[in-house]
GROMACS .gro file of C-alpha atoms in nm:
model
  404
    1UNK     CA    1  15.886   4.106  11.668
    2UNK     CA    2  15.511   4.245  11.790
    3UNK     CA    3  15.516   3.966  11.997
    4UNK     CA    4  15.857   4.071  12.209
    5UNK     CA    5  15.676   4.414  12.205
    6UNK     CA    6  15.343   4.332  12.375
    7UNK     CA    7  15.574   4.087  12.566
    8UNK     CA    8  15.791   4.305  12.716
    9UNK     CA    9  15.573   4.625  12.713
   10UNK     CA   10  15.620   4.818  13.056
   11UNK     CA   11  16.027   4.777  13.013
   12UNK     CA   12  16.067   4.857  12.643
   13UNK     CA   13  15.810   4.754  12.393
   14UNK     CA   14  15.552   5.082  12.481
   15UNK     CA   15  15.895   5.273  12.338
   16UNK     CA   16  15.997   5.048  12.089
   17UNK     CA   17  15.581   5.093  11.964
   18UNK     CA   18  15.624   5.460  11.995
   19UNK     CA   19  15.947   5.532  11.816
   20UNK     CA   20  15.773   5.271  11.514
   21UNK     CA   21  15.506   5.487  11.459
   22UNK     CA   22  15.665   5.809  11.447
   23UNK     CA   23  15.952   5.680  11.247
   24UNK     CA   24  15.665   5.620  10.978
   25UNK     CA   25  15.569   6.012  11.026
   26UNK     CA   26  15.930   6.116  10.943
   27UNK     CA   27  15.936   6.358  10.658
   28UNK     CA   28  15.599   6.313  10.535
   29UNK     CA   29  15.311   6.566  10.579
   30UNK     CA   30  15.040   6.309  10.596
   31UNK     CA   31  14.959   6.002  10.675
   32UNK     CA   32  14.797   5.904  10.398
   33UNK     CA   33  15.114   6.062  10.163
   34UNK     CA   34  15.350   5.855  10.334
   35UNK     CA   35  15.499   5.559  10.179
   36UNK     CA   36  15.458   5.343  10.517
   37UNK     CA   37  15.102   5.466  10.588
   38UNK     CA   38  15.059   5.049  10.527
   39UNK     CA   39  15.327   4.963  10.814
   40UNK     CA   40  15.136   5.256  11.050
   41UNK     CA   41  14.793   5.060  11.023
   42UNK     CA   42  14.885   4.754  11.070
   43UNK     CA   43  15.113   4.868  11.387
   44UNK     CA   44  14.778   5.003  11.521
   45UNK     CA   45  14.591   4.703  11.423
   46UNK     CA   46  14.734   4.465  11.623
   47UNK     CA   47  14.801   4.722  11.915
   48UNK     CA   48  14.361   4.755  11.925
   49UNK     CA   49  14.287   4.359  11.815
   50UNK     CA   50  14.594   4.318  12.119
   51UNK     CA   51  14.346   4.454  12.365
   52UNK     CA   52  14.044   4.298  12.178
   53UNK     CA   53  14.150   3.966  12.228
   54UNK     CA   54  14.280   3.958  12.579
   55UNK     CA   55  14.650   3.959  12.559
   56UNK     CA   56  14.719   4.380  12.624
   57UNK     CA   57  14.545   4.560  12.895
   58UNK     CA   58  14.333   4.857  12.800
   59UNK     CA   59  14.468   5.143  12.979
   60UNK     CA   60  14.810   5.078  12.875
   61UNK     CA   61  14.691   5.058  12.497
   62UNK     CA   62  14.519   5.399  12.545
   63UNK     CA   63  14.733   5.570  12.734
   64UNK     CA   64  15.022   5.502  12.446
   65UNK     CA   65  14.702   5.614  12.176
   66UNK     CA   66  14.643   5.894  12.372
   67UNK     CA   67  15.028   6.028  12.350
   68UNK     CA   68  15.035   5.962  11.938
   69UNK     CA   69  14.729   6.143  11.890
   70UNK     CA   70  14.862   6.444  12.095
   71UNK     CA   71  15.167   6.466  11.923
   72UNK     CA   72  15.005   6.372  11.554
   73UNK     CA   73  14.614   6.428  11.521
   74UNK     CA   74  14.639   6.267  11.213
   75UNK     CA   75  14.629   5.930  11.442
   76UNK     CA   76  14.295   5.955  11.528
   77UNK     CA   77  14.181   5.900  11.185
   78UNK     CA   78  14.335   5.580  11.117
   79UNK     CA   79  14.230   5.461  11.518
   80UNK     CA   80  13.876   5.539  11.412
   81UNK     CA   81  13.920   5.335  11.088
   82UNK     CA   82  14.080   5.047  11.282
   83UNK     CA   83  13.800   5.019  11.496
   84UNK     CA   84  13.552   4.984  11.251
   85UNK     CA   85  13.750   4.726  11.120
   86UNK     CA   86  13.774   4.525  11.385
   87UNK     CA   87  13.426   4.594  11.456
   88UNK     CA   88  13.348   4.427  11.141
   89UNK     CA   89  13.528   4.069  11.225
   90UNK     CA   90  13.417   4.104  11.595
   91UNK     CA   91  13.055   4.117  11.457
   92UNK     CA   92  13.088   3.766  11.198
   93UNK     CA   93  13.295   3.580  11.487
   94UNK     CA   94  12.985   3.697  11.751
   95UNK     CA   95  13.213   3.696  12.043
   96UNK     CA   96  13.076   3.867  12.298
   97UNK     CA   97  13.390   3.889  12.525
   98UNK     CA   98  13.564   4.064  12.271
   99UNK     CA   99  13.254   4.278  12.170
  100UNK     CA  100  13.265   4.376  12.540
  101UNK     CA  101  13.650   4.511  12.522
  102UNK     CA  102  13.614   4.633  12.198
  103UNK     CA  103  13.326   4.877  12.369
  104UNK     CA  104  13.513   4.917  12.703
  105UNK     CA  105  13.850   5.000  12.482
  106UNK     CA  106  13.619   5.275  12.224
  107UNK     CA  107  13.442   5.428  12.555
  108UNK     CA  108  13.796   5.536  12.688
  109UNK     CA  109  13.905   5.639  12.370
  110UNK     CA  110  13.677   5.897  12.305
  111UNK     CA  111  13.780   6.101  12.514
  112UNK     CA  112  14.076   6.132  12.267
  113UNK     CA  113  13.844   6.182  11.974
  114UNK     CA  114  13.652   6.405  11.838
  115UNK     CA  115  13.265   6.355  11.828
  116UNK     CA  116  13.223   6.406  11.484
  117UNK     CA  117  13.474   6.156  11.328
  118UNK     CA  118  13.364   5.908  11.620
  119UNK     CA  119  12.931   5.919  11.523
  120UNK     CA  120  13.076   5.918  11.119
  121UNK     CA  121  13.249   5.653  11.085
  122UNK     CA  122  13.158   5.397  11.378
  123UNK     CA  123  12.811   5.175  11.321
  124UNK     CA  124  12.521   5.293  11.567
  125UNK     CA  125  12.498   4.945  11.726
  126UNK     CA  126  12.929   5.004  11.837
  127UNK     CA  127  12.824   5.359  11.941
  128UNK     CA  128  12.562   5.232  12.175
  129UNK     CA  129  12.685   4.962  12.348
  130UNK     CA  130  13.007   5.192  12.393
  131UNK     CA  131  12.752   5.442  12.576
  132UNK     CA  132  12.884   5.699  12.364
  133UNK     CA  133  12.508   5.705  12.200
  134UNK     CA  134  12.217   5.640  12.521
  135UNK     CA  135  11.932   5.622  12.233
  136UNK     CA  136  12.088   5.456  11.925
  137UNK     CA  137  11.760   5.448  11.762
  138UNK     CA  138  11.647   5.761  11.814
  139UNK     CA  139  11.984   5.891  11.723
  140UNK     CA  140  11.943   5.698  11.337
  141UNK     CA  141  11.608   5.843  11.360
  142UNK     CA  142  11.761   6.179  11.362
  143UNK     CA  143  12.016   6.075  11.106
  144UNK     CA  144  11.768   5.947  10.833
  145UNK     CA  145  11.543   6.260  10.831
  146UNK     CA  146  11.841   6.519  10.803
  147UNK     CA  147  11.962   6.283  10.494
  148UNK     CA  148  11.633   6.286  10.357
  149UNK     CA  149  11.587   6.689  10.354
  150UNK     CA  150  11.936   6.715  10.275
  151UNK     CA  151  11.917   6.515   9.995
  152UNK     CA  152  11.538   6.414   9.879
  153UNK     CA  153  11.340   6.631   9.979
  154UNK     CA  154  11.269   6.910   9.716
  155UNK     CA  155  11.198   7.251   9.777
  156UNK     CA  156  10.888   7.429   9.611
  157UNK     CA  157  10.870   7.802   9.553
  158UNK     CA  158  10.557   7.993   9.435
  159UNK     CA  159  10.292   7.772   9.347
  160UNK     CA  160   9.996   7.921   9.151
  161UNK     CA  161   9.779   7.954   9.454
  162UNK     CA  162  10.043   8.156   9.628
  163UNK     CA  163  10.276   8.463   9.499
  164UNK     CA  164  10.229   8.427   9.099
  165UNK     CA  165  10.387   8.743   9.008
  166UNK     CA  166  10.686   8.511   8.858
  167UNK     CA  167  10.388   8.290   8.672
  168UNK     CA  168  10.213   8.605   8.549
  169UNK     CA  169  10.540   8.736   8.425
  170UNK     CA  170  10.590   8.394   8.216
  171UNK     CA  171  10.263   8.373   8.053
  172UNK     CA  172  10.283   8.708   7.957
  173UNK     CA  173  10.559   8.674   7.744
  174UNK     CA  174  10.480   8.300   7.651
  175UNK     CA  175  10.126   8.454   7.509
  176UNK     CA  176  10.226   8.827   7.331
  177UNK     CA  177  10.292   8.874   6.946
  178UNK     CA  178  10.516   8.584   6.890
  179UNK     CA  179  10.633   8.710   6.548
  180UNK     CA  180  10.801   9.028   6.654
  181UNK     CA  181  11.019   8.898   6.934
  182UNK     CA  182  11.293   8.646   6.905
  183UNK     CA  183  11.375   8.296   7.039
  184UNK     CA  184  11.695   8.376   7.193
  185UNK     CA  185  11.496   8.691   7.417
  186UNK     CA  186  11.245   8.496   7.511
  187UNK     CA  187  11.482   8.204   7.639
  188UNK     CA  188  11.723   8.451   7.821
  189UNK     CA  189  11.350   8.613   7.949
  190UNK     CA  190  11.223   8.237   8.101
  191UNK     CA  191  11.591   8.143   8.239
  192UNK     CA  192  11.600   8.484   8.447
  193UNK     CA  193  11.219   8.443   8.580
  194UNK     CA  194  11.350   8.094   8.703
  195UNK     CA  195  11.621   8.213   8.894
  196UNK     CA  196  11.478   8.538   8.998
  197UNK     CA  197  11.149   8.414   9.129
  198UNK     CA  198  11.242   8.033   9.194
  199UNK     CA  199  10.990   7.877   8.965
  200UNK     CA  200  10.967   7.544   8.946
  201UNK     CA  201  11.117   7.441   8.591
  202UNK     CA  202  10.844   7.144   8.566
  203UNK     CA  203  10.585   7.378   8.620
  204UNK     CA  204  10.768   7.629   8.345
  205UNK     CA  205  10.737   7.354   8.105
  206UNK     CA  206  10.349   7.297   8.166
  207UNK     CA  207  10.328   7.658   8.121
  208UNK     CA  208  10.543   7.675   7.809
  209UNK     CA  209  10.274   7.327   7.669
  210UNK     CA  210   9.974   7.533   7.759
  211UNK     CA  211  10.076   7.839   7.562
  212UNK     CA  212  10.174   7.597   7.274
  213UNK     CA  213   9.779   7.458   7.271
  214UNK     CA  214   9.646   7.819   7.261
  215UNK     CA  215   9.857   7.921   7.000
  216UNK     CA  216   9.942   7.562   6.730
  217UNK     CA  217  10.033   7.853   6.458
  218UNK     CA  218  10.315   7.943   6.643
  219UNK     CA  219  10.485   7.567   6.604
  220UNK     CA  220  10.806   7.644   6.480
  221UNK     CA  221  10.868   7.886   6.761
  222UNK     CA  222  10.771   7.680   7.036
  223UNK     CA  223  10.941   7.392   6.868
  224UNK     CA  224  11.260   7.564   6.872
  225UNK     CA  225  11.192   7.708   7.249
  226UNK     CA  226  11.133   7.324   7.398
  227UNK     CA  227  11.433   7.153   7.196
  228UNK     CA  228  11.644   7.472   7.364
  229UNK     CA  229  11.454   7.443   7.697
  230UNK     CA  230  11.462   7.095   7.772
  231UNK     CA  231  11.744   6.939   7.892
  232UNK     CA  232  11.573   6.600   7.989
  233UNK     CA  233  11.299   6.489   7.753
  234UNK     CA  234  11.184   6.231   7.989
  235UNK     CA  235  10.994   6.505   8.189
  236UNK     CA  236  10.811   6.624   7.892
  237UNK     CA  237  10.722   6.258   7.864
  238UNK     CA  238  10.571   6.218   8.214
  239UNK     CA  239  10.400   6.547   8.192
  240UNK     CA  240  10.216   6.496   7.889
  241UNK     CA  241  10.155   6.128   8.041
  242UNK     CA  242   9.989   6.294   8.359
  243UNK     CA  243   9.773   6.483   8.107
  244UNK     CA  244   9.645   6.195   7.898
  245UNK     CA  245   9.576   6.010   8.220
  246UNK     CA  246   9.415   6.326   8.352
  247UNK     CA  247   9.153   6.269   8.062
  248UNK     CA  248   9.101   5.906   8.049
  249UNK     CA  249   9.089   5.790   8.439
  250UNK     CA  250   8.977   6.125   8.611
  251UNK     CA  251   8.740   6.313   8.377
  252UNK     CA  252   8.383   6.162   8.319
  253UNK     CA  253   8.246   6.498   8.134
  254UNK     CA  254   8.581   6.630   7.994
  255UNK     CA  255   8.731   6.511   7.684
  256UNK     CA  256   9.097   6.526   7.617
  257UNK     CA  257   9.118   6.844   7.403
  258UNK     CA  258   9.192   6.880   7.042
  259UNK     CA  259   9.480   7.141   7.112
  260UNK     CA  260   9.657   6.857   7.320
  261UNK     CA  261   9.637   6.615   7.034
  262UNK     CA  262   9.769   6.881   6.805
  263UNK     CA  263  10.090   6.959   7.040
  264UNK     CA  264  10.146   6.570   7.076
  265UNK     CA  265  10.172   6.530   6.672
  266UNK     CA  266  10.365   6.816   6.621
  267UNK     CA  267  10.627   6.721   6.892
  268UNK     CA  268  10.615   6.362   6.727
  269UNK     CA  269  10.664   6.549   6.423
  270UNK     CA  270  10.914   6.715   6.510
  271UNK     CA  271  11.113   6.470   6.643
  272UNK     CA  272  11.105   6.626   7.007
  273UNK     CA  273  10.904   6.283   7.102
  274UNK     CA  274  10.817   5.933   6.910
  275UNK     CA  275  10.534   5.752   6.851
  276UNK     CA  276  10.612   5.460   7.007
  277UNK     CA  277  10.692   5.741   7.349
  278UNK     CA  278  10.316   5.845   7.312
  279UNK     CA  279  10.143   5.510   7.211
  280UNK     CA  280  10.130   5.327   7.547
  281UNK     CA  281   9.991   5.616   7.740
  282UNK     CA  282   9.641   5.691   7.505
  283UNK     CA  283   9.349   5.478   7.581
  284UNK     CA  284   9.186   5.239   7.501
  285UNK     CA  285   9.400   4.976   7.483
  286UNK     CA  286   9.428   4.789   7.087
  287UNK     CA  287   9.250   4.507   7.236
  288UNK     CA  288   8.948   4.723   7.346
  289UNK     CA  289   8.941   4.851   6.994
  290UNK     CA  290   8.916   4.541   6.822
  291UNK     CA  291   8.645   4.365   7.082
  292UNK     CA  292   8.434   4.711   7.006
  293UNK     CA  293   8.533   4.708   6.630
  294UNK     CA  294   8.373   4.334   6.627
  295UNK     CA  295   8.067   4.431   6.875
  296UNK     CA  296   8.009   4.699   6.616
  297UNK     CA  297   7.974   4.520   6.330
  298UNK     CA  298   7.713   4.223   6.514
  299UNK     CA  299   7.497   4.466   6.585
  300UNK     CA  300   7.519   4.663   6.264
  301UNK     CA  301   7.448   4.236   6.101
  302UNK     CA  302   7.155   4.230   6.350
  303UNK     CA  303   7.004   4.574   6.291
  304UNK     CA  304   6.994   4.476   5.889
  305UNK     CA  305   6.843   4.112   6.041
  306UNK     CA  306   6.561   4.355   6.190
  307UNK     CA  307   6.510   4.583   5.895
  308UNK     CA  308   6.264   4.327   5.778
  309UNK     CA  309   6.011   4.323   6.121
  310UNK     CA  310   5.762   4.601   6.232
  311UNK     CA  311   5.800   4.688   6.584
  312UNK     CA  312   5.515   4.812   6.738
  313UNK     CA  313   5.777   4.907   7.054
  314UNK     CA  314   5.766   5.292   7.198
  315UNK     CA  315   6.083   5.215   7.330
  316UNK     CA  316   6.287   5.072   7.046
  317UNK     CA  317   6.360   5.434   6.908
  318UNK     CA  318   6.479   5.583   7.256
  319UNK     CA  319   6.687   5.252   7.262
  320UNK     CA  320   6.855   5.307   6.968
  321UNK     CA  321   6.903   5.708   7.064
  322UNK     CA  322   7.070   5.610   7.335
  323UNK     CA  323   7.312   5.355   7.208
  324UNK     CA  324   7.399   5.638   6.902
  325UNK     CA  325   7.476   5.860   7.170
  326UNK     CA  326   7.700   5.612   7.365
  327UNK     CA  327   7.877   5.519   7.084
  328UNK     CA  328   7.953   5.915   7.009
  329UNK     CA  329   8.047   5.953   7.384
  330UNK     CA  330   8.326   5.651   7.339
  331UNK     CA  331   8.455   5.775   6.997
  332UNK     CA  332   8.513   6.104   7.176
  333UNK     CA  333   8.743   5.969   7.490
  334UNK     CA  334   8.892   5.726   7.227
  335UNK     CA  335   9.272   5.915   7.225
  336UNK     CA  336   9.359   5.740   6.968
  337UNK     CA  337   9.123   5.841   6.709
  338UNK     CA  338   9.209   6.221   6.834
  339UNK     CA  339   9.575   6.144   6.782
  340UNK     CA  340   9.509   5.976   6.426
  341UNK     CA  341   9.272   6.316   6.374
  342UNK     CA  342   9.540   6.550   6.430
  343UNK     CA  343   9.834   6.339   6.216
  344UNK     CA  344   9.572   6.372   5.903
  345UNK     CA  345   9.532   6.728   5.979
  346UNK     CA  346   9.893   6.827   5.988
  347UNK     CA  347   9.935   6.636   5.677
  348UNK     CA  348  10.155   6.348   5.823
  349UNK     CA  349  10.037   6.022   5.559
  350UNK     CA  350  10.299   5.820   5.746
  351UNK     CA  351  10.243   5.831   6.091
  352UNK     CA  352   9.910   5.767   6.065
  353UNK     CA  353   9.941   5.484   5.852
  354UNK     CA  354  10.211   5.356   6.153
  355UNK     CA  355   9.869   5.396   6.401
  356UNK     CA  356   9.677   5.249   6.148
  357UNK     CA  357   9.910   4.920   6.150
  358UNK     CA  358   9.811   4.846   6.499
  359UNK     CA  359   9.426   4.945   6.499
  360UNK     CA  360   9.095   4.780   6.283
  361UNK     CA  361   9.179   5.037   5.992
  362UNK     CA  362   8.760   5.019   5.934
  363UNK     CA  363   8.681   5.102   6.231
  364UNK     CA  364   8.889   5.401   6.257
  365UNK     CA  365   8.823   5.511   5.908
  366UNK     CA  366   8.428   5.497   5.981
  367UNK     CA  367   8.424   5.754   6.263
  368UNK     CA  368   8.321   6.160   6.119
  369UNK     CA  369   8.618   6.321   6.266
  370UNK     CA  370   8.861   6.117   6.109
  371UNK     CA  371   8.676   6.060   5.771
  372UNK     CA  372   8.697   6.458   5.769
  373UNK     CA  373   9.055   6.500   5.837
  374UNK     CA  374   9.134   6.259   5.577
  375UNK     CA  375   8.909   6.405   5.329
  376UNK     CA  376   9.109   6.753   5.442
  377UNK     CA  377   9.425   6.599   5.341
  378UNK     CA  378   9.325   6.429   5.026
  379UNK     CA  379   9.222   6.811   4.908
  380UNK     CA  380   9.523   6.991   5.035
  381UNK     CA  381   9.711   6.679   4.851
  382UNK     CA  382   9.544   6.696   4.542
  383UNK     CA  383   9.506   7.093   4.512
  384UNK     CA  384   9.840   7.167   4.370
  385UNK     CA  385   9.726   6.933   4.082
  386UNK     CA  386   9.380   7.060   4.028
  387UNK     CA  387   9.511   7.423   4.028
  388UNK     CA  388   9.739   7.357   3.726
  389UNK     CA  389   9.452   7.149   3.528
  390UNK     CA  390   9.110   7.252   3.578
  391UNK     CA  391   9.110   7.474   3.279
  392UNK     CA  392   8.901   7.722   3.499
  393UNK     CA  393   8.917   8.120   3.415
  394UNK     CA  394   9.076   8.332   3.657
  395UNK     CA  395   8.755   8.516   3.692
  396UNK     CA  396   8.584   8.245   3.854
  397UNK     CA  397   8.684   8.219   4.273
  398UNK     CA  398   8.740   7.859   4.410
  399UNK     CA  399   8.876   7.736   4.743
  400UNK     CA  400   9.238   7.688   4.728
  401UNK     CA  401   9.325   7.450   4.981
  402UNK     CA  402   9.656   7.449   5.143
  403UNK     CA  403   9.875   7.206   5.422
  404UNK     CA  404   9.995   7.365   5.774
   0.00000   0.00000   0.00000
């Protein structure tokens, strides 16, 4: 029947065409609502792939277009969809002829369409050689960097170097007599500051991990404040990963602090983080640990080799300075030893004993800040006992010694 149409289209078929496509309007509010939207689009199909392929002439086929979308805008849409269709099979078959009239038959178009749904839904390369576009690439240019700022790029507000009144506001009550203010103020307190000043809510959450360092007494509160604050815990993870990296790559003369390795067990503790979250981001590696563990004990085997011969060497004692205070240097960046440090100090056996598992147990044993903490916790375990049975007199004062 399409075929008698294009046939016989000056006498009858432009009417027959006409009358088809507005008998699929009838009734319906939409296109897309009606029941033959299917019969509409494939009407207009093969009235565009006619002139595509040769066998209708263009201004015939776009004068009839430009009568539908006069009478129903809602025509345009599905032309513009058609189109892109057919520029689709135009582009796999790589006909040029047809490329050509597809161009020629969108260029007269347009003037039938608006811009907007033309540049939308039409591929650059159809929208230049149409000459709708004269610089295609300059045009996708233009399209890529209003996506990106539209949709990447993210806006910061109030850095420390600029207006901090928002900052100053945060610290203040982050830092102020914790135990006569509640958690649910000082939530409602940090959500406003965010919205009213624009802070950055990573930048909140360094904040909120600094005041937690200055003040480790306070862990139940800010314990409570992060697992209310934090919505994502994977940017507490790469924030305390930028830290630790901070300390081991960027610092020569600054050791990662103790307060940091206190935060990192208690949010471990606390189940706000895991071990096995931390573990890959403290240095040195296990390997390094062992190869040092083993260098360690050669040279302590070779010192008690030497015990035995008289040097008559000046320089054998500022040797042996030296190396003592290299050694004390590398036990100090070690993060795992501060790590192990702080589990013994906040009384947690097991998770140390879990860092232990991986690590030359000897070697981490041997070093003074972990020897203390361990002896720490081996009082604070044993006091309860030695209170009870000591058989001392109440007159006589002794250290009581207590876990965190």
């Amino acid at each position: 029947m399409l075929e008698e149409i294009w046939a016989d289209w000056e006498a009858s078929g432009r009417k027959k065409f006409v009358d088809g496509v507005k008998r699929c309007f009838k009734g319906e509010g939409t296109a897309l609502s009606s029941p033959n939207y299917s019969v509409l689009d494939k009407l207009i199909y093969s009235l565009l792939s006619g002139v595509v392929v040769g066998k209708m002439k263009r201004e015939q086929v776009v004068s009839c277009l430009a009568e539908l979308i006069t009478e129903k805008s809602e025509v345009a849409n599905i032309v513009v969809d058609v189109i892109a269709l057919i520029d689709i099979e135009t582009q796999v078959m790589d006909n040029k002829d047809e490329r050509m009239r597809l161009a020629a038959l969108l260029r007269d178009l347009n003037r039938y369409l608006s811009e907007e749904l033309v540049k939308e839904r039409i591929e650059l390369e159809l929208l230049g050689e149409s000459a709708i576009l004269k610089n295609p690439k300059k045009f996708f240019n233009t399209v890529i960097k209003l996506k990106t700022k539209l949709f990447y790029k993210q806006q910061k507000f109030n850095l420390f170097r600029e207006e901090s009144e928002g900052y100053a506001k945060l610290i203040t009550d982050l830092n102020q007599d914790l135990d006569k203010v509640k958690l649910p103020y000082i939530l409602q307190s940090i959500h406003s500051l965010i919205g009213y000043f624009n802070l950055d809510p990573n930048r909140v959450l360094d904040i909120i991990l600094e005041s937690f360092e200055k003040q480790p007494h306070q862990f139940k509160f800010f314990i409570d404040l992060l697992k209310e604050f934090l919505s994502d815990r994977d940017t507490l993870k790469e924030l305390l990963h930028f830290k630790y990296s901070h300390y081991s790559e960027n610092s020569e003369e600054d050791h990662t602090p103790e307060s940091l390795y206190t935060v990192t067990a208690l949010l471990i503790i606390h189940d706000i983080l895991t071990l096995d979250d931390v573990y890959s981001w403290l240095s040195p590696s296990d390997a390094t640990m062992g190869d040092e563990w083993s260098l360690e004990v050669s040279e302590a085997k070779a010192f008690l080799r030497k015990m035995t011969m008289v040097s008559t060497k000046s320089q054998d004692d500022d040797e042996k300075s030296k190396e003592k205070d290299a050694a004390k240097d590398s036990a100090k960046k070690n993060q795992k030893f501060g790590l192990l440090t702080a589990f013994y100090k906040l009384s947690n056996w097991e998770l140390a004993e879990k860092m232990l598992a991986n690590l030359p147990r000897d070697y981490c044993i041997s070093q003074p800040a972990v020897s203390r903490a361990l002896c720490s916790l081996a009082h604070r375990t044993l006091d309860p006992v030695y209170q009870q049975y000591n058989g001392l007199t109440s007159r006589i004062k002794h250290t009581k010694h207590e876990h965190l």
